[in-house]
Phi, psi and omega in degrees: 000147164211186177208125181277120176258083200268134172235112213223125193208169190245110181241141184299120181304138168204155170302117145284123188245129170281142149256107174286139157298125195264204197279148171263137189245157167327332218249338208295124178263135183240155193260155173296158180088202157163172199200137187219128178239171178227146181273145161284195166229018172082172168146189188242161190118180182284135187239126181246112174264144184206161178223155175217146186211143191199134184191073220195179188300327176285349161117209207230186182261007146142185177309162170286342180271352186241134157299332186294333196306314184293287197285020162273324181287314170296345173278329173291330177276353186065035159255149183261128181272129184220091168283024188296317163300008165070008204283301184312328177287309175309321193258003185257336180295324187284303157342282194266005173277312158329304178302308165290325167302318196284329194277311156331304173299319217250332179231064179290105172121025145289351178098168167285039159059005172054061196266149190237135151311128173222344165224137189222126182240144170187157174248121195248101184072192158215166199065233172267004154251054184271026164244347173240150172244094179278335186106011175250329174302137178219165188203149181300151194285331171317312215259344181276313188311308206275335169302326163287318166296344189256330211221341183254307193283358161265015188284147172240134178257166182207061178339115188059010183073023176227325190259102156279151202199159192257142168293344164288348190294156168265139158352095167318313178255025160182101165305327191264022179210150201215171163294314185303315190278319163310320186291311185292335186298312190283327184298151174177166177289356161278341193280135185270301186246123185230122173233138162230136170236162193228164203257186188293324171292353206224132356300313179224150157336138160284144177280126185251147175241107187270121148254098202253156181220156195226132167261128175282148200215321187278169194291168170263013192233039172281151185260156165292152178080355217257133181260013158314122164331132183224143181182141174235151185288140179239144183229130177247000000 
């Protein structure tokens, strides 16, 4: 689900500085999930901030290793992604690397966590380019938060179609973190894009309903002492 909020305002030209993770050490603690952002360049004119969120029985926006996951989210908002600046790819790489690093820390030896993109927020240009995201648009942090709190946070999400949650739901493997808290960590008045990725156990592992039945195969006229093979077929 998503929402587009048009607001015309004059923005002072500024130099935006990306806040990037520094060198990592063995003692680095990672919060659950992962996020990434990249700054816009500012300008004057209309800027359109929007969020897109998806996590249900049909899946998320896609793997956190695939830039198409981001373009799909934007397309759902009616926005074409122009990533010639590489900002979306860089933000996605940051979100995935943080998601994977956190999963390794909390679940060693269980792979990379199958991190998935659940949320994409962006500001789609200025002036006549509001239907195109090219990494230049920015919006005040209050707009990012208002749109999230009005149109994303109230929603009900259903990971894999079996695990209901809200964006405020604490993660099972990291109770100090939720999707809301990840969002708050990465939005800013200089951000042009924010991407949130969750691993396969977040906010909690899916519920699986496993039903087992058997098909009786052996003959019914077996005699005591028989060495004939017997067996049933299990169906899960």
